[in-house]
Each structure stands twice: as structure tokens, then as C-alpha cells.
Amino acid sequence: MSGSAFNAFKSRVPVAWSPRLYITLVRGLPGTRRLHRRTLEAMRLRRCHRTVEHRTTPSLLGMLTQVKRLVVVETEEMYNARRKADEDRRAPRPPLVVSHHPPAPTPTPAAAAEAATA
């Protein structure tokens, strides 16, 4: 993973208002203020890289303002786009076929015309 934790979770979908917000804890709790830890606990965020879903309310937006350096907030479209990208990246790929026999020489158009006239 290169860059910040936010870049790892950021989607390529334009940000729009959403009735539901997906909040992911991306920074650890040790070394944070007790008030911030209590706020994260109230939002049901107890471990790193866990995502919870909340309705957009003024109280939730106030809590997010308080802990904005510890979390990443995504709208429903951003969350779905990120999940789809993860699924596509983890999807099984078709098997690689290796042939140890040299390919048969293909006749050139000049040689095919010459063989047809003979």
C-alpha cells in the first residue's frame, strides 16, 4: 500500500450527499485522546480497517468532525465502487496455457498461391 490510508480507501466516484455513510477506522487507537476513543466506541469502531454504516444525522457529522483524522468517510456509491473494485481484483483469472511445442509455420500468401498453381 503506497500513500496515506485515505488513498488506499478512496474511490474514483464523485462525492455526493448520501443518506447513509460508511465510516472506516484507518488509524490506530493507542495514543489518541480518551474523548476520541469514546467517540469511536459510540460509533461502533473498535478495530482498524473495520467499516460501519450509519445514517447521516447532525450528531453523527459532529462526531466525524471530532475524529476526522482517524477515519475515512464514504458515501454509498463510493463504498459500492470500492467493494466492486476489490472483488474484481480478487476474482480468479483464467488459467495460463503453456505449450512446449513450437507453433506450426503458417504459409505466406505467396507460398499459398505458388502451391495452388503447381
PDB file of N, CA and C in Angstrom, residues 6-113:
ATOM      1  N   PHE A   6      -5.919   7.101   3.561  1.00  0.00           N
ATOM      2  CA  PHE A   6      -7.080   7.616   2.831  1.00  0.00           C
ATOM      3  C   PHE A   6      -6.996   7.241   1.356  1.00  0.00           C
ATOM      4  N   ASN A   7      -5.813   7.337   0.755  1.00  0.00           N
ATOM      5  CA  ASN A   7      -5.664   6.990  -0.655  1.00  0.00           C
ATOM      6  C   ASN A   7      -5.946   5.515  -0.895  1.00  0.00           C
ATOM      7  N   ALA A   8      -5.721   4.689   0.103  1.00  0.00           N
ATOM      8  CA  ALA A   8      -5.992   3.266  -0.062  1.00  0.00           C
ATOM      9  C   ALA A   8      -7.485   2.993  -0.125  1.00  0.00           C
ATOM     10  N   PHE A   9      -8.291   3.839   0.532  1.00  0.00           N
ATOM     11  CA  PHE A   9      -9.722   3.600   0.583  1.00  0.00           C
ATOM     12  C   PHE A   9     -10.512   4.502  -0.348  1.00  0.00           C
ATOM     13  N   LYS A  10      -9.863   5.479  -0.918  1.00  0.00           N
ATOM     14  CA  LYS A  10     -10.578   6.461  -1.732  1.00  0.00           C
ATOM     15  C   LYS A  10     -11.066   5.832  -3.030  1.00  0.00           C
ATOM     16  N   SER A  11     -12.285   6.130  -3.399  1.00  0.00           N
ATOM     17  CA  SER A  11     -12.850   5.621  -4.646  1.00  0.00           C
ATOM     18  C   SER A  11     -12.775   6.686  -5.717  1.00  0.00           C
ATOM     19  N   ARG A  12     -13.031   6.278  -6.937  1.00  0.00           N
ATOM     20  CA  ARG A  12     -12.986   7.219  -8.049  1.00  0.00           C
ATOM     21  C   ARG A  12     -14.376   7.760  -8.390  1.00  0.00           C
ATOM     22  N   VAL A  13     -15.297   7.632  -7.476  1.00  0.00           N
ATOM     23  CA  VAL A  13     -16.660   8.097  -7.687  1.00  0.00           C
ATOM     24  C   VAL A  13     -16.779   9.514  -7.138  1.00  0.00           C
ATOM     25  N   PRO A  14     -17.431  10.427  -7.849  1.00  0.00           N
ATOM     26  CA  PRO A  14     -17.577  11.783  -7.321  1.00  0.00           C
ATOM     27  C   PRO A  14     -18.375  11.783  -6.021  1.00  0.00           C
ATOM     28  N   VAL A  15     -17.986  12.650  -5.100  1.00  0.00           N
ATOM     29  CA  VAL A  15     -18.626  12.704  -3.796  1.00  0.00           C
ATOM     30  C   VAL A  15     -19.960  13.418  -3.921  1.00  0.00           C
ATOM     31  N   ALA A  16     -20.995  12.797  -3.412  1.00  0.00           N
ATOM     32  CA  ALA A  16     -22.330  13.385  -3.414  1.00  0.00           C
ATOM     33  C   ALA A  16     -22.958  13.117  -2.053  1.00  0.00           C
ATOM     34  N   TRP A  17     -24.016  13.841  -1.733  1.00  0.00           N
ATOM     35  CA  TRP A  17     -24.685  13.624  -0.461  1.00  0.00           C
ATOM     36  C   TRP A  17     -25.346  12.264  -0.483  1.00  0.00           C
ATOM     37  N   SER A  18     -25.316  11.595   0.637  1.00  0.00           N
ATOM     38  CA  SER A  18     -25.892  10.262   0.723  1.00  0.00           C
ATOM     39  C   SER A  18     -26.635  10.136   2.049  1.00  0.00           C
ATOM     40  N   PRO A  19     -27.780   9.462   2.076  1.00  0.00           N
ATOM     41  CA  PRO A  19     -28.479   9.265   3.348  1.00  0.00           C
ATOM     42  C   PRO A  19     -27.732   8.308   4.277  1.00  0.00           C
ATOM     43  N   ARG A  20     -26.872   7.477   3.720  1.00  0.00           N
ATOM     44  CA  ARG A  20     -26.078   6.553   4.523  1.00  0.00           C
ATOM     45  C   ARG A  20     -24.597   6.847   4.310  1.00  0.00           C
ATOM     46  N   LEU A  21     -23.843   6.769   5.395  1.00  0.00           N
ATOM     47  CA  LEU A  21     -22.403   6.963   5.329  1.00  0.00           C
ATOM     48  C   LEU A  21     -21.715   5.692   5.813  1.00  0.00           C
ATOM     49  N   TYR A  22     -20.637   5.351   5.155  1.00  0.00           N
ATOM     50  CA  TYR A  22     -19.815   4.206   5.540  1.00  0.00           C
ATOM     51  C   TYR A  22     -18.527   4.764   6.124  1.00  0.00           C
ATOM     52  N   ILE A  23     -18.263   4.434   7.381  1.00  0.00           N
ATOM     53  CA  ILE A  23     -17.129   5.004   8.105  1.00  0.00           C
ATOM     54  C   ILE A  23     -16.155   3.879   8.410  1.00  0.00           C
ATOM     55  N   THR A  24     -14.887   4.093   8.062  1.00  0.00           N
ATOM     56  CA  THR A  24     -13.841   3.094   8.267  1.00  0.00           C
ATOM     57  C   THR A  24     -12.760   3.683   9.152  1.00  0.00           C
ATOM     58  N   LEU A  25     -12.379   2.960  10.176  1.00  0.00           N
ATOM     59  CA  LEU A  25     -11.292   3.381  11.056  1.00  0.00           C
ATOM     60  C   LEU A  25      -9.977   3.002  10.391  1.00  0.00           C
ATOM     61  N   VAL A  26      -9.114   3.978  10.128  1.00  0.00           N
ATOM     62  CA  VAL A  26      -7.867   3.698   9.419  1.00  0.00           C
ATOM     63  C   VAL A  26      -6.621   4.022  10.243  1.00  0.00           C
ATOM     64  N   ARG A  27      -6.796   4.623  11.402  1.00  0.00           N
ATOM     65  CA  ARG A  27      -5.657   4.897  12.281  1.00  0.00           C
ATOM     66  C   ARG A  27      -5.894   4.172  13.596  1.00  0.00           C
ATOM     67  N   GLY A  28      -4.828   3.776  14.240  1.00  0.00           N
ATOM     68  CA  GLY A  28      -4.943   3.022  15.484  1.00  0.00           C
ATOM     69  C   GLY A  28      -5.407   3.864  16.652  1.00  0.00           C
ATOM     70  N   LEU A  29      -5.939   3.195  17.664  1.00  0.00           N
ATOM     71  CA  LEU A  29      -6.436   3.880  18.851  1.00  0.00           C
ATOM     72  C   LEU A  29      -5.361   4.224  19.875  1.00  0.00           C
ATOM     73  N   PRO A  30      -4.272   3.457  20.008  1.00  0.00           N
ATOM     74  CA  PRO A  30      -3.274   3.823  21.015  1.00  0.00           C
ATOM     75  C   PRO A  30      -2.694   5.212  20.749  1.00  0.00           C
ATOM     76  N   GLY A  31      -2.607   5.985  21.804  1.00  0.00           N
ATOM     77  CA  GLY A  31      -2.052   7.329  21.694  1.00  0.00           C
ATOM     78  C   GLY A  31      -3.084   8.395  21.386  1.00  0.00           C
ATOM     79  N   THR A  32      -4.341   8.030  21.258  1.00  0.00           N
ATOM     80  CA  THR A  32      -5.375   9.023  20.982  1.00  0.00           C
ATOM     81  C   THR A  32      -5.997   9.487  22.299  1.00  0.00           C
ATOM     82  N   ARG A  33      -6.705  10.585  22.231  1.00  0.00           N
ATOM     83  CA  ARG A  33      -7.353  11.119  23.424  1.00  0.00           C
ATOM     84  C   ARG A  33      -8.500  10.214  23.860  1.00  0.00           C
ATOM     85  N   ARG A  34      -8.799  10.262  25.140  1.00  0.00           N
ATOM     86  CA  ARG A  34      -9.904   9.461  25.661  1.00  0.00           C
ATOM     87  C   ARG A  34     -11.223   9.877  25.032  1.00  0.00           C
ATOM     88  N   LEU A  35     -11.402  11.169  24.793  1.00  0.00           N
ATOM     89  CA  LEU A  35     -12.628  11.661  24.171  1.00  0.00           C
ATOM     90  C   LEU A  35     -12.796  11.080  22.769  1.00  0.00           C
ATOM     91  N   HIS A  36     -11.698  10.995  22.019  1.00  0.00           N
ATOM     92  CA  HIS A  36     -11.771  10.426  20.672  1.00  0.00           C
ATOM     93  C   HIS A  36     -12.058   8.920  20.727  1.00  0.00           C
ATOM     94  N   ARG A  37     -11.453   8.237  21.677  1.00  0.00           N
ATOM     95  CA  ARG A  37     -11.717   6.800  21.818  1.00  0.00           C
ATOM     96  C   ARG A  37     -13.169   6.551  22.186  1.00  0.00           C
ATOM     97  N   ARG A  38     -13.721   7.372  23.056  1.00  0.00           N
ATOM     98  CA  ARG A  38     -15.125   7.216  23.440  1.00  0.00           C
ATOM     99  C   ARG A  38     -16.041   7.517  22.261  1.00  0.00           C
ATOM    100  N   THR A  39     -15.665   8.509  21.448  1.00  0.00           N
ATOM    101  CA  THR A  39     -16.468   8.842  20.266  1.00  0.00           C
ATOM    102  C   THR A  39     -16.460   7.686  19.283  1.00  0.00           C
ATOM    103  N   LEU A  40     -15.294   7.098  19.047  1.00  0.00           N
ATOM    104  CA  LEU A  40     -15.206   5.954  18.132  1.00  0.00           C
ATOM    105  C   LEU A  40     -15.980   4.754  18.673  1.00  0.00           C
ATOM    106  N   GLU A  41     -15.955   4.583  19.978  1.00  0.00           N
ATOM    107  CA  GLU A  41     -16.712   3.491  20.582  1.00  0.00           C
ATOM    108  C   GLU A  41     -18.214   3.717  20.411  1.00  0.00           C
ATOM    109  N   ALA A  42     -18.649   4.965  20.503  1.00  0.00           N
ATOM    110  CA  ALA A  42     -20.061   5.277  20.293  1.00  0.00           C
ATOM    111  C   ALA A  42     -20.474   5.024  18.846  1.00  0.00           C
ATOM    112  N   MET A  43     -19.514   5.139  17.926  1.00  0.00           N
ATOM    113  CA  MET A  43     -19.797   4.872  16.510  1.00  0.00           C
ATOM    114  C   MET A  43     -19.561   3.406  16.149  1.00  0.00           C
ATOM    115  N   ARG A  44     -19.303   2.537  17.155  1.00  0.00           N
ATOM    116  CA  ARG A  44     -19.061   1.099  16.990  1.00  0.00           C
ATOM    117  C   ARG A  44     -17.792   0.809  16.191  1.00  0.00           C
ATOM    118  N   LEU A  45     -16.783   1.666  16.296  1.00  0.00           N
ATOM    119  CA  LEU A  45     -15.495   1.430  15.636  1.00  0.00           C
ATOM    120  C   LEU A  45     -14.480   1.056  16.707  1.00  0.00           C
ATOM    121  N   ARG A  46     -14.117  -0.225  16.741  1.00  0.00           N
ATOM    122  CA  ARG A  46     -13.209  -0.691  17.781  1.00  0.00           C
ATOM    123  C   ARG A  46     -11.886  -1.207  17.229  1.00  0.00           C
ATOM    124  N   ARG A  47     -11.833  -1.534  15.943  1.00  0.00           N
ATOM    125  CA  ARG A  47     -10.605  -2.063  15.359  1.00  0.00           C
ATOM    126  C   ARG A  47     -10.306  -1.360  14.046  1.00  0.00           C
ATOM    127  N   CYS A  48      -9.027  -1.359  13.679  1.00  0.00           N
ATOM    128  CA  CYS A  48      -8.609  -0.727  12.429  1.00  0.00           C
ATOM    129  C   CYS A  48      -9.172  -1.487  11.235  1.00  0.00           C
ATOM    130  N   HIS A  49      -9.436  -0.764  10.187  1.00  0.00           N
ATOM    131  CA  HIS A  49      -9.900  -1.285   8.904  1.00  0.00           C
ATOM    132  C   HIS A  49     -11.247  -1.999   9.013  1.00  0.00           C
ATOM    133  N   ARG A  50     -12.053  -1.597   9.982  1.00  0.00           N
ATOM    134  CA  ARG A  50     -13.424  -2.082  10.090  1.00  0.00           C
ATOM    135  C   ARG A  50     -14.346  -0.971   9.624  1.00  0.00           C
ATOM    136  N   THR A  51     -15.399  -1.322   8.930  1.00  0.00           N
ATOM    137  CA  THR A  51     -16.330  -0.351   8.369  1.00  0.00           C
ATOM    138  C   THR A  51     -17.694  -0.534   9.008  1.00  0.00           C
ATOM    139  N   VAL A  52     -18.324   0.600   9.367  1.00  0.00           N
ATOM    140  CA  VAL A  52     -19.681   0.575   9.891  1.00  0.00           C
ATOM    141  C   VAL A  52     -20.536   1.506   9.036  1.00  0.00           C
ATOM    142  N   GLU A  53     -21.830   1.231   9.051  1.00  0.00           N
ATOM    143  CA  GLU A  53     -22.774   2.016   8.264  1.00  0.00           C
ATOM    144  C   GLU A  53     -23.645   2.807   9.233  1.00  0.00           C
ATOM    145  N   HIS A  54     -23.806   4.114   8.954  1.00  0.00           N
ATOM    146  CA  HIS A  54     -24.636   4.982   9.790  1.00  0.00           C
ATOM    147  C   HIS A  54     -25.508   5.861   8.918  1.00  0.00           C
ATOM    148  N   ARG A  55     -26.660   6.262   9.483  1.00  0.00           N
ATOM    149  CA  ARG A  55     -27.483   7.258   8.807  1.00  0.00           C
ATOM    150  C   ARG A  55     -26.845   8.625   9.000  1.00  0.00           C
ATOM    151  N   THR A  56     -26.999   9.499   8.010  1.00  0.00           N
ATOM    152  CA  THR A  56     -26.427  10.836   8.097  1.00  0.00           C
ATOM    153  C   THR A  56     -27.312  11.685   9.000  1.00  0.00           C
ATOM    154  N   THR A  57     -26.799  12.014  10.171  1.00  0.00           N
ATOM    155  CA  THR A  57     -27.513  12.872  11.116  1.00  0.00           C
ATOM    156  C   THR A  57     -26.566  13.968  11.585  1.00  0.00           C
ATOM    157  N   PRO A  58     -27.103  15.072  12.104  1.00  0.00           N
ATOM    158  CA  PRO A  58     -26.214  16.130  12.605  1.00  0.00           C
ATOM    159  C   PRO A  58     -25.298  15.660  13.728  1.00  0.00           C
ATOM    160  N   SER A  59     -25.781  14.786  14.604  1.00  0.00           N
ATOM    161  CA  SER A  59     -24.923  14.303  15.687  1.00  0.00           C
ATOM    162  C   SER A  59     -23.780  13.448  15.146  1.00  0.00           C
ATOM    163  N   LEU A  60     -24.065  12.639  14.131  1.00  0.00           N
ATOM    164  CA  LEU A  60     -23.008  11.835  13.522  1.00  0.00           C
ATOM    165  C   LEU A  60     -21.976  12.730  12.840  1.00  0.00           C
ATOM    166  N   LEU A  61     -22.431  13.760  12.140  1.00  0.00           N
ATOM    167  CA  LEU A  61     -21.494  14.668  11.478  1.00  0.00           C
ATOM    168  C   LEU A  61     -20.612  15.381  12.500  1.00  0.00           C
ATOM    169  N   GLY A  62     -21.174  15.706  13.670  1.00  0.00           N
ATOM    170  CA  GLY A  62     -20.361  16.307  14.732  1.00  0.00           C
ATOM    171  C   GLY A  62     -19.306  15.343  15.247  1.00  0.00           C
ATOM    172  N   MET A  63     -19.676  14.072  15.402  1.00  0.00           N
ATOM    173  CA  MET A  63     -18.699  13.075  15.856  1.00  0.00           C
ATOM    174  C   MET A  63     -17.603  12.883  14.807  1.00  0.00           C
ATOM    175  N   LEU A  64     -17.990  12.908  13.531  1.00  0.00           N
ATOM    176  CA  LEU A  64     -16.992  12.743  12.469  1.00  0.00           C
ATOM    177  C   LEU A  64     -16.027  13.917  12.432  1.00  0.00           C
ATOM    178  N   THR A  65     -16.519  15.112  12.704  1.00  0.00           N
ATOM    179  CA  THR A  65     -15.639  16.275  12.755  1.00  0.00           C
ATOM    180  C   THR A  65     -14.600  16.103  13.853  1.00  0.00           C
ATOM    181  N   GLN A  66     -15.001  15.484  14.944  1.00  0.00           N
ATOM    182  CA  GLN A  66     -14.109  15.298  16.077  1.00  0.00           C
ATOM    183  C   GLN A  66     -12.986  14.300  15.779  1.00  0.00           C
ATOM    184  N   VAL A  67     -13.283  13.248  15.031  1.00  0.00           N
ATOM    185  CA  VAL A  67     -12.298  12.181  14.801  1.00  0.00           C
ATOM    186  C   VAL A  67     -11.916  12.069  13.326  1.00  0.00           C
ATOM    187  N   LYS A  68     -11.962  13.164  12.594  1.00  0.00           N
ATOM    188  CA  LYS A  68     -11.758  13.099  11.146  1.00  0.00           C
ATOM    189  C   LYS A  68     -10.369  12.626  10.751  1.00  0.00           C
ATOM    190  N   ARG A  69      -9.376  12.784  11.605  1.00  0.00           N
ATOM    191  CA  ARG A  69      -8.037  12.332  11.246  1.00  0.00           C
ATOM    192  C   ARG A  69      -7.856  10.829  11.452  1.00  0.00           C
ATOM    193  N   LEU A  70      -8.813  10.181  12.079  1.00  0.00           N
ATOM    194  CA  LEU A  70      -8.711   8.747  12.359  1.00  0.00           C
ATOM    195  C   LEU A  70      -9.554   7.887  11.430  1.00  0.00           C
ATOM    196  N   VAL A  71     -10.504   8.502  10.713  1.00  0.00           N
ATOM    197  CA  VAL A  71     -11.461   7.720   9.932  1.00  0.00           C
ATOM    198  C   VAL A  71     -11.505   8.193   8.491  1.00  0.00           C
ATOM    199  N   VAL A  72     -12.099   7.343   7.644  1.00  0.00           N
ATOM    200  CA  VAL A  72     -12.404   7.680   6.259  1.00  0.00           C
ATOM    201  C   VAL A  72     -13.899   7.534   6.099  1.00  0.00           C
ATOM    202  N   VAL A  73     -14.537   8.551   5.498  1.00  0.00           N
ATOM    203  CA  VAL A  73     -15.981   8.548   5.318  1.00  0.00           C
ATOM    204  C   VAL A  73     -16.282   8.384   3.837  1.00  0.00           C
ATOM    205  N   GLU A  74     -17.172   7.444   3.519  1.00  0.00           N
ATOM    206  CA  GLU A  74     -17.551   7.187   2.135  1.00  0.00           C
ATOM    207  C   GLU A  74     -19.066   7.238   2.013  1.00  0.00           C
ATOM    208  N   THR A  75     -19.528   7.700   0.863  1.00  0.00           N
ATOM    209  CA  THR A  75     -20.952   7.626   0.566  1.00  0.00           C
ATOM    210  C   THR A  75     -21.271   6.215   0.079  1.00  0.00           C
ATOM    211  N   GLU A  76     -22.548   5.955  -0.143  1.00  0.00           N
ATOM    212  CA  GLU A  76     -22.953   4.620  -0.578  1.00  0.00           C
ATOM    213  C   GLU A  76     -22.346   4.270  -1.934  1.00  0.00           C
ATOM    214  N   GLU A  77     -22.317   5.246  -2.863  1.00  0.00           N
ATOM    215  CA  GLU A  77     -21.759   4.984  -4.192  1.00  0.00           C
ATOM    216  C   GLU A  77     -20.260   4.703  -4.110  1.00  0.00           C
ATOM    217  N   MET A  78     -19.559   5.477  -3.291  1.00  0.00           N
ATOM    218  CA  MET A  78     -18.115   5.274  -3.140  1.00  0.00           C
ATOM    219  C   MET A  78     -17.830   3.897  -2.539  1.00  0.00           C
ATOM    220  N   TYR A  79     -18.603   3.522  -1.537  1.00  0.00           N
ATOM    221  CA  TYR A  79     -18.407   2.238  -0.879  1.00  0.00           C
ATOM    222  C   TYR A  79     -18.653   1.087  -1.850  1.00  0.00           C
ATOM    223  N   ASN A  80     -19.749   1.170  -2.607  1.00  0.00           N
ATOM    224  CA  ASN A  80     -20.059   0.103  -3.564  1.00  0.00           C
ATOM    225  C   ASN A  80     -19.008   0.018  -4.664  1.00  0.00           C
ATOM    226  N   ALA A  81     -18.500   1.164  -5.126  1.00  0.00           N
ATOM    227  CA  ALA A  81     -17.459   1.149  -6.160  1.00  0.00           C
ATOM    228  C   ALA A  81     -16.175   0.525  -5.634  1.00  0.00           C
ATOM    229  N   ARG A  82     -15.830   0.821  -4.393  1.00  0.00           N
ATOM    230  CA  ARG A  82     -14.619   0.244  -3.802  1.00  0.00           C
ATOM    231  C   ARG A  82     -14.770  -1.252  -3.611  1.00  0.00           C
ATOM    232  N   ARG A  83     -15.935  -1.697  -3.148  1.00  0.00           N
ATOM    233  CA  ARG A  83     -16.162  -3.122  -2.966  1.00  0.00           C
ATOM    234  C   ARG A  83     -16.113  -3.872  -4.296  1.00  0.00           C
ATOM    235  N   LYS A  84     -16.683  -3.267  -5.343  1.00  0.00           N
ATOM    236  CA  LYS A  84     -16.663  -3.895  -6.665  1.00  0.00           C
ATOM    237  C   LYS A  84     -15.229  -3.990  -7.188  1.00  0.00           C
ATOM    238  N   ALA A  85     -14.439  -2.928  -6.992  1.00  0.00           N
ATOM    239  CA  ALA A  85     -13.042  -2.951  -7.428  1.00  0.00           C
ATOM    240  C   ALA A  85     -12.259  -4.039  -6.683  1.00  0.00           C
ATOM    241  N   ASP A  86     -12.533  -4.204  -5.384  1.00  0.00           N
ATOM    242  CA  ASP A  86     -11.865  -5.254  -4.623  1.00  0.00           C
ATOM    243  C   ASP A  86     -12.255  -6.639  -5.127  1.00  0.00           C
ATOM    244  N   GLU A  87     -13.541  -6.819  -5.429  1.00  0.00           N
ATOM    245  CA  GLU A  87     -13.987  -8.111  -5.952  1.00  0.00           C
ATOM    246  C   GLU A  87     -13.353  -8.407  -7.303  1.00  0.00           C
ATOM    247  N   ASP A  88     -13.284  -7.396  -8.169  1.00  0.00           N
ATOM    248  CA  ASP A  88     -12.671  -7.598  -9.482  1.00  0.00           C
ATOM    249  C   ASP A  88     -11.190  -7.935  -9.355  1.00  0.00           C
ATOM    250  N   ARG A  89     -10.524  -7.294  -8.404  1.00  0.00           N
ATOM    251  CA  ARG A  89      -9.100  -7.542  -8.211  1.00  0.00           C
ATOM    252  C   ARG A  89      -8.861  -8.940  -7.665  1.00  0.00           C
ATOM    253  N   ARG A  90      -9.763  -9.446  -6.831  1.00  0.00           N
ATOM    254  CA  ARG A  90      -9.587 -10.762  -6.222  1.00  0.00           C
ATOM    255  C   ARG A  90     -10.218 -11.892  -7.019  1.00  0.00           C
ATOM    256  N   ALA A  91     -10.888 -11.575  -8.115  1.00  0.00           N
ATOM    257  CA  ALA A  91     -11.562 -12.600  -8.910  1.00  0.00           C
ATOM    258  C   ALA A  91     -10.525 -13.540  -9.525  1.00  0.00           C
ATOM    259  N   PRO A  92     -10.868 -14.819  -9.639  1.00  0.00           N
ATOM    260  CA  PRO A  92      -9.917 -15.753 -10.248  1.00  0.00           C
ATOM    261  C   PRO A  92      -9.709 -15.437 -11.729  1.00  0.00           C
ATOM    262  N   ARG A  93      -8.486 -15.532 -12.140  1.00  0.00           N
ATOM    263  CA  ARG A  93      -8.140 -15.251 -13.533  1.00  0.00           C
ATOM    264  C   ARG A  93      -8.146 -16.555 -14.322  1.00  0.00           C
ATOM    265  N   PRO A  94      -8.327 -16.480 -15.659  1.00  0.00           N
ATOM    266  CA  PRO A  94      -8.295 -17.715 -16.443  1.00  0.00           C
ATOM    267  C   PRO A  94      -6.902 -18.338 -16.389  1.00  0.00           C
ATOM    268  N   PRO A  95      -6.813 -19.666 -16.485  1.00  0.00           N
ATOM    269  CA  PRO A  95      -5.516 -20.315 -16.376  1.00  0.00           C
ATOM    270  C   PRO A  95      -4.608 -19.960 -17.553  1.00  0.00           C
ATOM    271  N   LEU A  96      -3.329 -19.942 -17.285  1.00  0.00           N
ATOM    272  CA  LEU A  96      -2.331 -19.659 -18.300  1.00  0.00           C
ATOM    273  C   LEU A  96      -1.950 -20.969 -18.974  1.00  0.00           C
ATOM    274  N   VAL A  97      -2.100 -21.029 -20.290  1.00  0.00           N
ATOM    275  CA  VAL A  97      -1.807 -22.250 -21.040  1.00  0.00           C
ATOM    276  C   VAL A  97      -0.424 -22.111 -21.662  1.00  0.00           C
ATOM    277  N   VAL A  98       0.441 -23.075 -21.355  1.00  0.00           N
ATOM    278  CA  VAL A  98       1.800 -23.066 -21.879  1.00  0.00           C
ATOM    279  C   VAL A  98       1.970 -24.279 -22.777  1.00  0.00           C
ATOM    280  N   SER A  99       2.399 -24.049 -24.008  1.00  0.00           N
ATOM    281  CA  SER A  99       2.647 -25.135 -24.942  1.00  0.00           C
ATOM    282  C   SER A  99       4.153 -25.201 -25.206  1.00  0.00           C
ATOM    283  N   HIS A 100       4.726 -26.389 -25.050  1.00  0.00           N
ATOM    284  CA  HIS A 100       6.163 -26.548 -25.248  1.00  0.00           C
ATOM    285  C   HIS A 100       6.506 -26.952 -26.673  1.00  0.00           C
ATOM    286  N   HIS A 101       5.494 -27.076 -27.523  1.00  0.00           N
ATOM    287  CA  HIS A 101       5.724 -27.410 -28.924  1.00  0.00           C
ATOM    288  C   HIS A 101       5.787 -26.123 -29.728  1.00  0.00           C
ATOM    289  N   PRO A 102       6.744 -26.026 -30.653  1.00  0.00           N
ATOM    290  CA  PRO A 102       6.810 -24.805 -31.462  1.00  0.00           C
ATOM    291  C   PRO A 102       5.568 -24.705 -32.348  1.00  0.00           C
ATOM    292  N   PRO A 103       5.095 -23.525 -32.595  1.00  0.00           N
ATOM    293  CA  PRO A 103       3.904 -23.379 -33.434  1.00  0.00           C
ATOM    294  C   PRO A 103       4.205 -23.807 -34.866  1.00  0.00           C
ATOM    295  N   ALA A 104       3.192 -24.366 -35.512  1.00  0.00           N
ATOM    296  CA  ALA A 104       3.349 -24.812 -36.902  1.00  0.00           C
ATOM    297  C   ALA A 104       3.525 -23.581 -37.783  1.00  0.00           C
ATOM    298  N   PRO A 105       4.425 -23.651 -38.770  1.00  0.00           N
ATOM    299  CA  PRO A 105       4.626 -22.475 -39.632  1.00  0.00           C
ATOM    300  C   PRO A 105       3.381 -22.213 -40.462  1.00  0.00           C
ATOM    301  N   THR A 106       2.986 -20.964 -40.499  1.00  0.00           N
ATOM    302  CA  THR A 106       1.819 -20.590 -41.294  1.00  0.00           C
ATOM    303  C   THR A 106       2.288 -20.235 -42.699  1.00  0.00           C
ATOM    304  N   PRO A 107       1.581 -20.721 -43.699  1.00  0.00           N
ATOM    305  CA  PRO A 107       2.014 -20.420 -45.072  1.00  0.00           C
ATOM    306  C   PRO A 107       1.784 -18.942 -45.390  1.00  0.00           C
ATOM    307  N   THR A 108       2.755 -18.369 -46.069  1.00  0.00           N
ATOM    308  CA  THR A 108       2.608 -16.970 -46.502  1.00  0.00           C
ATOM    309  C   THR A 108       1.697 -16.930 -47.720  1.00  0.00           C
ATOM    310  N   PRO A 109       1.098 -15.794 -48.014  1.00  0.00           N
ATOM    311  CA  PRO A 109       0.199 -15.706 -49.185  1.00  0.00           C
ATOM    312  C   PRO A 109       0.900 -16.051 -50.488  1.00  0.00           C
ATOM    313  N   ALA A 110       2.181 -15.704 -50.622  1.00  0.00           N
ATOM    314  CA  ALA A 110       2.908 -16.015 -51.857  1.00  0.00           C
ATOM    315  C   ALA A 110       3.112 -17.522 -51.978  1.00  0.00           C
ATOM    316  N   ALA A 111       3.439 -18.182 -50.867  1.00  0.00           N
ATOM    317  CA  ALA A 111       3.660 -19.623 -50.913  1.00  0.00           C
ATOM    318  C   ALA A 111       2.335 -20.350 -51.143  1.00  0.00           C
ATOM    319  N   ALA A 112       1.241 -19.839 -50.619  1.00  0.00           N
ATOM    320  CA  ALA A 112      -0.072 -20.475 -50.830  1.00  0.00           C
ATOM    321  C   ALA A 112      -0.482 -20.359 -52.288  1.00  0.00           C
ATOM    322  N   ALA A 113      -0.216 -19.215 -52.929  1.00  0.00           N
ATOM    323  CA  ALA A 113      -0.547 -19.038 -54.341  1.00  0.00           C
ATOM    324  C   ALA A 113       0.320 -19.945 -55.212  1.00  0.00           C
TER     325      ALA A 113
END
